[in-house]
Short mmCIF file of C-alpha atoms and ligand atoms in Angstrom, two decimals:
data_model
loop_
_atom_site.label_atom_id
_atom_site.label_comp_id
_atom_site.label_asym_id
_atom_site.label_seq_id
_atom_site.Cartn_x
_atom_site.Cartn_y
_atom_site.Cartn_z
CA MET A 1 34.01 -21.54 61.39
CA SER A 2 33.49 -18.74 59.03
CA LYS A 3 36.85 -17.09 58.13
CA GLY A 4 35.95 -13.98 59.27
CA SER A 5 35.12 -15.22 62.88
CA ARG A 6 37.84 -17.49 62.89
CA ARG A 7 40.32 -15.22 65.06
CA PHE A 8 37.96 -14.54 67.53
CA ALA A 9 36.91 -18.28 68.32
CA LEU A 10 38.62 -20.67 70.61
CA LEU A 11 40.73 -18.22 72.86
CA ALA A 12 41.01 -21.03 75.55
CA GLY A 13 39.40 -23.60 73.83
CA VAL A 14 36.12 -22.87 75.50
CA VAL A 15 34.51 -19.98 73.79
CA ALA A 16 34.43 -21.35 70.32
CA VAL A 17 30.75 -21.85 69.74
CA ALA A 18 29.74 -18.72 71.41
CA ALA A 19 32.12 -16.65 69.77
CA ALA A 20 31.60 -17.82 65.98
CA SER A 21 27.96 -17.95 66.38
CA VAL A 22 27.86 -14.24 67.46
CA ALA A 23 30.11 -13.32 64.49
CA THR A 24 27.84 -15.67 62.20
CA THR A 25 24.92 -13.76 63.21
CA ALA A 26 26.40 -10.43 62.43
CA ALA A 27 27.48 -11.88 59.04
CA THR A 28 24.15 -13.38 58.24
CA ALA A 29 22.23 -10.33 59.16
CA ALA A 30 23.67 -8.38 56.60
CA ALA A 31 23.11 -11.18 53.92
CA ALA A 32 19.96 -13.15 53.15
CA PRO A 33 17.94 -14.48 55.86
CA PRO A 34 18.84 -17.78 57.04
CA PRO A 35 17.25 -21.02 55.76
CA VAL A 36 15.21 -22.58 58.78
CA THR A 37 16.43 -26.21 58.47
CA PRO A 38 16.83 -28.57 61.32
CA PHE A 39 19.93 -30.48 62.51
CA VAL A 40 23.88 -30.79 62.08
CA VAL A 41 22.22 -28.79 59.29
CA GLY A 42 19.65 -30.74 57.34
CA GLY A 43 20.78 -33.98 59.04
CA GLU A 44 19.17 -36.43 61.23
CA ASP A 45 19.69 -38.10 64.74
CA THR A 46 22.24 -40.74 64.91
CA THR A 47 24.30 -42.41 67.76
CA THR A 48 28.07 -43.16 68.67
CA GLN A 49 27.11 -46.81 68.87
CA GLU A 50 26.71 -46.54 64.98
CA ASN A 51 29.46 -44.41 64.70
CA PRO A 52 31.93 -45.31 67.41
CA PHE A 53 35.01 -43.42 66.00
CA VAL A 54 33.25 -39.95 66.37
CA VAL A 55 34.33 -38.04 69.72
CA ALA A 56 33.22 -34.87 71.48
CA LEU A 57 36.06 -32.22 72.59
CA LEU A 58 35.07 -31.01 76.06
CA SER A 59 36.59 -28.08 77.58
CA ALA A 60 38.02 -29.08 81.12
CA ASP A 61 36.16 -26.64 82.66
CA GLY A 62 32.66 -27.53 80.61
CA GLN A 63 30.30 -25.90 82.78
CA ARG A 64 31.15 -22.53 81.52
CA LEU A 65 29.38 -23.30 78.00
CA GLN A 66 26.48 -24.70 79.66
CA ASP A 67 24.22 -24.71 76.32
CA THR A 68 27.03 -27.42 74.90
CA ARG A 69 27.97 -29.19 77.99
CA GLY A 70 31.42 -27.77 77.25
CA GLN A 71 31.54 -29.49 73.70
CA PHE A 72 33.56 -26.96 71.49
CA CYS A 73 34.69 -29.33 68.46
CA GLY A 74 34.45 -32.76 67.21
CA GLY A 75 37.09 -35.19 66.42
CA THR A 76 37.83 -38.81 64.97
CA LEU A 77 39.38 -41.71 66.70
CA ALA A 78 42.35 -42.84 64.52
CA ALA A 79 44.18 -45.21 66.87
CA LYS A 80 43.13 -46.34 70.47
CA ASN A 81 44.67 -43.51 72.25
CA LYS A 82 44.77 -40.86 69.17
CA VAL A 83 42.13 -38.40 68.03
CA VAL A 84 42.30 -36.49 64.81
CA THR A 85 40.70 -32.96 64.86
CA ALA A 86 41.25 -29.45 63.39
CA ALA A 87 44.12 -27.31 64.40
CA HIS A 88 42.03 -24.41 64.53
CA CYS A 89 40.17 -26.19 67.55
CA THR A 90 43.59 -26.76 69.47
CA VAL A 91 46.02 -24.40 68.27
CA ASP A 92 45.35 -21.83 71.47
CA ILE A 93 45.60 -24.64 74.08
CA LYS A 94 48.13 -26.62 72.46
CA ASP A 95 50.61 -26.47 75.32
CA ARG A 96 47.89 -26.91 77.78
CA PRO A 97 46.29 -30.17 76.91
CA ASP A 98 44.92 -30.34 80.69
CA GLN A 99 42.20 -27.81 79.07
CA VAL A 100 40.75 -30.50 76.95
CA GLN A 101 39.15 -33.67 77.41
CA VAL A 102 37.66 -36.52 74.99
CA ALA A 103 34.18 -37.75 75.46
CA ILE A 104 33.82 -41.35 73.48
CA GLY A 105 30.50 -43.15 73.03
CA ARG A 106 28.47 -40.19 74.26
CA THR A 107 25.49 -39.96 71.92
CA LYS A 108 23.83 -37.29 74.07
CA LEU A 109 26.24 -34.67 75.55
CA SER A 110 23.66 -34.16 78.59
CA THR A 111 24.35 -37.72 79.81
CA GLU A 112 27.43 -39.38 81.55
CA GLU A 113 27.50 -42.27 79.10
CA GLY A 114 30.54 -43.56 77.34
CA GLN A 115 34.29 -42.77 78.67
CA VAL A 116 35.75 -39.38 79.09
CA LEU A 117 39.74 -39.55 78.47
CA LYS A 118 42.10 -36.82 79.49
CA VAL A 119 44.71 -35.72 76.76
CA LYS A 120 48.29 -36.14 77.34
CA ALA A 121 49.63 -34.16 74.44
CA ILE A 122 48.38 -31.91 71.29
CA TRP A 123 50.16 -31.82 67.94
CA VAL A 124 49.24 -29.05 65.64
CA HIS A 125 50.34 -29.36 62.01
CA GLU A 126 53.62 -27.31 61.73
CA GLN A 127 52.15 -25.73 58.37
CA TYR A 128 48.78 -24.96 59.87
CA ASP A 129 48.15 -21.12 58.44
CA ALA A 130 45.06 -19.88 60.11
CA ASP A 131 44.39 -17.05 57.30
CA LYS A 132 44.40 -19.66 54.37
CA THR A 133 43.28 -22.52 56.85
CA THR A 134 45.60 -24.88 55.28
CA ALA A 135 46.88 -27.99 57.21
CA ASP A 136 43.97 -27.26 59.63
CA VAL A 137 45.08 -30.71 61.14
CA SER A 138 45.71 -31.66 64.69
CA VAL A 139 46.04 -35.05 66.75
CA LEU A 140 45.49 -35.37 70.30
CA THR A 141 47.17 -38.22 72.31
CA LEU A 142 44.93 -39.43 75.11
CA GLU A 143 46.12 -40.67 78.38
CA GLY A 144 44.16 -44.16 78.02
CA ASP A 145 43.11 -46.27 75.44
CA SER A 146 39.62 -46.38 74.13
CA ASP A 147 37.44 -49.44 73.48
CA ALA A 148 35.95 -48.10 70.41
CA LYS A 149 37.25 -49.14 67.10
CA PRO A 150 39.27 -46.38 65.24
CA MET A 151 38.65 -45.08 61.70
CA GLU A 152 40.96 -45.48 58.90
CA LEU A 153 42.25 -42.57 57.05
CA ALA A 154 42.05 -42.01 53.33
CA ASP A 155 45.05 -41.77 50.85
CA THR A 156 44.78 -40.03 47.47
CA SER A 157 43.50 -42.97 45.51
CA ASP A 158 40.46 -43.15 47.73
CA GLU A 159 36.92 -43.46 45.95
CA GLY A 160 35.61 -41.10 48.67
CA TYR A 161 37.25 -38.11 46.97
CA THR A 162 35.43 -38.59 43.59
CA PRO A 163 32.88 -35.83 43.12
CA GLY A 164 29.60 -36.71 43.48
CA ALA A 165 30.28 -39.42 46.06
CA GLU A 166 28.22 -39.55 48.93
CA ALA A 167 30.11 -38.61 52.18
CA VAL A 168 28.86 -38.40 55.86
CA ALA A 169 29.64 -35.69 58.22
CA LEU A 170 28.92 -35.86 62.11
CA GLY A 171 28.60 -33.60 64.94
CA TRP A 172 27.07 -31.76 67.67
CA GLY A 173 27.20 -28.27 66.16
CA LEU A 174 24.72 -25.72 65.52
CA THR A 175 21.49 -27.13 63.71
CA SER A 176 20.94 -23.99 61.65
CA ASP A 177 22.98 -20.98 60.82
CA ASN A 178 21.70 -18.85 63.72
CA GLY A 179 20.66 -21.79 65.55
CA GLU A 180 21.40 -24.12 68.60
CA PRO A 181 23.91 -26.59 69.15
CA SER A 182 22.49 -30.24 69.44
CA ASP A 183 22.38 -32.54 72.47
CA THR A 184 22.43 -35.48 70.51
CA LEU A 185 24.89 -36.36 67.58
CA LYS A 186 23.68 -35.63 64.05
CA LYS A 187 24.78 -36.93 60.79
CA VAL A 188 24.19 -35.46 57.40
CA THR A 189 24.81 -36.98 54.08
CA LEU A 190 26.66 -34.77 51.54
CA PRO A 191 28.03 -35.30 48.01
CA VAL A 192 31.79 -34.52 47.55
CA THR A 193 32.07 -31.45 45.32
CA SER A 194 34.52 -31.07 42.44
CA ASP A 195 37.42 -28.85 42.58
CA GLU A 196 35.93 -26.52 40.13
CA ALA A 197 32.57 -25.90 41.86
CA CYS A 198 34.56 -25.42 45.29
CA LYS A 199 36.82 -22.80 43.65
CA THR A 200 33.64 -21.13 42.12
CA ALA A 201 32.16 -20.99 45.59
CA TYR A 202 35.48 -19.87 47.34
CA PRO A 203 37.76 -18.26 44.55
CA ASP A 204 40.00 -16.92 47.30
CA GLY A 205 39.62 -19.47 49.82
CA TYR A 206 39.77 -22.83 48.35
CA VAL A 207 43.13 -24.61 48.10
CA ALA A 208 42.66 -27.89 46.48
CA GLU A 209 45.61 -29.41 47.77
CA ALA A 210 44.44 -28.49 51.37
CA HIS A 211 40.55 -28.62 51.07
CA VAL A 212 38.13 -30.77 49.96
CA CYS A 213 34.28 -29.58 49.91
CA ALA A 214 30.99 -31.30 50.30
CA GLY A 215 27.58 -30.02 50.02
CA VAL A 216 24.61 -29.37 47.90
CA GLN A 217 24.38 -26.28 45.63
CA GLU A 218 20.77 -25.51 46.80
CA GLY A 219 22.02 -25.31 50.30
CA GLY A 220 20.06 -26.80 53.26
CA LYS A 221 22.59 -29.62 54.31
CA ASP A 222 26.04 -28.82 55.98
CA THR A 223 28.09 -28.91 58.86
CA CYS A 224 28.21 -25.69 61.17
CA GLN A 225 29.69 -24.03 64.14
CA GLY A 226 30.70 -26.68 66.94
CA ASP A 227 31.18 -29.48 64.20
CA SER A 228 34.68 -28.29 63.36
CA GLY A 229 37.33 -31.04 63.80
CA GLY A 230 34.84 -33.76 63.31
CA PRO A 231 34.87 -36.39 60.54
CA LEU A 232 33.64 -36.37 56.95
CA VAL A 233 33.51 -40.00 55.96
CA GLY A 234 33.85 -40.92 52.35
CA SER A 235 32.21 -43.55 50.70
CA GLY A 236 34.69 -46.20 50.97
CA GLY A 237 34.43 -45.69 54.90
CA LYS A 238 37.35 -44.02 55.58
CA LEU A 239 37.90 -40.46 57.10
CA ILE A 240 38.58 -38.31 54.08
CA GLY A 241 38.07 -34.91 55.72
CA ILE A 242 38.10 -32.87 58.77
CA VAL A 243 35.36 -30.15 59.33
CA SER A 244 37.08 -26.98 58.86
CA TRP A 245 35.05 -24.00 57.67
CA GLY A 246 32.48 -22.33 55.25
CA GLU A 247 30.88 -19.24 54.60
CA GLY A 248 27.91 -19.30 56.99
CA CYS A 249 26.05 -22.89 57.06
CA ALA A 250 23.89 -24.42 54.32
CA GLN A 251 23.86 -21.34 52.24
CA PRO A 252 22.99 -21.97 48.62
CA GLY A 253 26.41 -22.38 46.72
CA LYS A 254 28.52 -22.17 49.91
CA TYR A 255 29.67 -25.83 50.62
CA GLY A 256 31.43 -26.93 53.68
CA VAL A 257 35.14 -26.80 53.44
CA TYR A 258 37.01 -29.88 55.21
CA SER A 259 40.64 -30.42 55.61
CA ARG A 260 41.79 -33.03 52.70
CA VAL A 261 43.18 -35.83 54.85
CA SER A 262 45.06 -37.60 52.06
CA THR A 263 47.24 -34.43 51.75
CA TYR A 264 48.48 -34.81 55.54
CA LEU A 265 48.10 -38.58 55.76
CA GLU A 266 52.07 -39.24 56.24
CA ASP A 267 52.09 -36.42 58.62
CA ILE A 268 49.23 -37.80 60.57
CA LYS A 269 50.43 -41.40 60.50
CA LYS A 270 53.74 -40.27 62.02
CA GLN A 271 51.66 -38.94 64.84
CA LEU A 272 49.53 -42.09 65.31
CA GLY A 273 52.53 -43.88 66.61
CA ASP A 274 52.10 -47.25 68.55
CA GLY A 275 48.51 -47.18 69.09
CA SER A 276 47.83 -47.02 65.41
CA GLU A 277 46.54 -50.31 64.84
CA GLY A 278 43.36 -49.28 63.02
CA GLN A 279 46.06 -48.09 60.35
CA ARG A 280 47.97 -51.03 59.95
CA ARG A 281 47.26 -53.56 56.91
C1 4AZ B 1 32.58 -24.07 62.40
O1 4AZ B 1 32.81 -23.05 62.68
C2 4AZ B 1 32.30 -24.28 60.98
N1 4AZ B 1 29.38 -24.67 56.99
C3 4AZ B 1 32.18 -25.49 60.73
C4 4AZ B 1 31.61 -25.87 59.35
C5 4AZ B 1 30.99 -25.01 58.48
C6 4AZ B 1 31.05 -23.55 58.95
C7 4AZ B 1 31.53 -23.23 60.27
C8 4AZ B 1 30.81 -25.03 57.13
O2 4AZ B 1 32.75 -25.03 63.25
#
């Protein structure tokens, strides 16, 4: 979400998309007109069959956000019963895991396909700072095991962090800055940005240790509201980032900012516990 709108969003984990898009609309109206680009923003349809590790976080009373079927964030299956997501998706409901459910294998949110699992516990990184957006990392423990294959997490030496390497972001979020969320899972390929380029885009916001940016200078391709918490998969096939924030969506020079998974790898692994076969070598 844009940093300014972060505070409003997600009061009970259900109003995130609505609140963030209202705030973004206001911010964008004052700036340049939004580019009219389709999907994630600038992406294409894909499926959970092709990307079994991508999950949708649904508010338990999903009917309230009818345009998104209750979907308010994304996540990544990192063990059979564990989902990695963003702290800003879960911090307001961390003591109420009954408020969220996880849809696995549901390409189209309007269908009943795949599995919906309840959440037993929510861990939010102890160092999560909502103002600096550092340690924007959370792990959900599911009540049951998923059949889907979990995704491995990148360490600091992962090739996926090389500037220019092609990463893939996935989600059901808005398909343009002022646009509509997507019923169908979308993916977009984005080059990983150098620290210098991202520091130039966000002189006050970018913290190299906590963040990694991806996107193109000319804009048009990005993640957006509702994609938060979802995966940025690196060129080596591992999770390198978690969708976190950005100024608007797909604006020129304003890359998407992702939590840098390798920085939090040990903390996340501790949360994966026994179900973490996907992480074992
Ligand atoms: C969000 O609020 C969000 N353009 C995600 C990604 C970006 C902006 C906002 C990056 O979920």
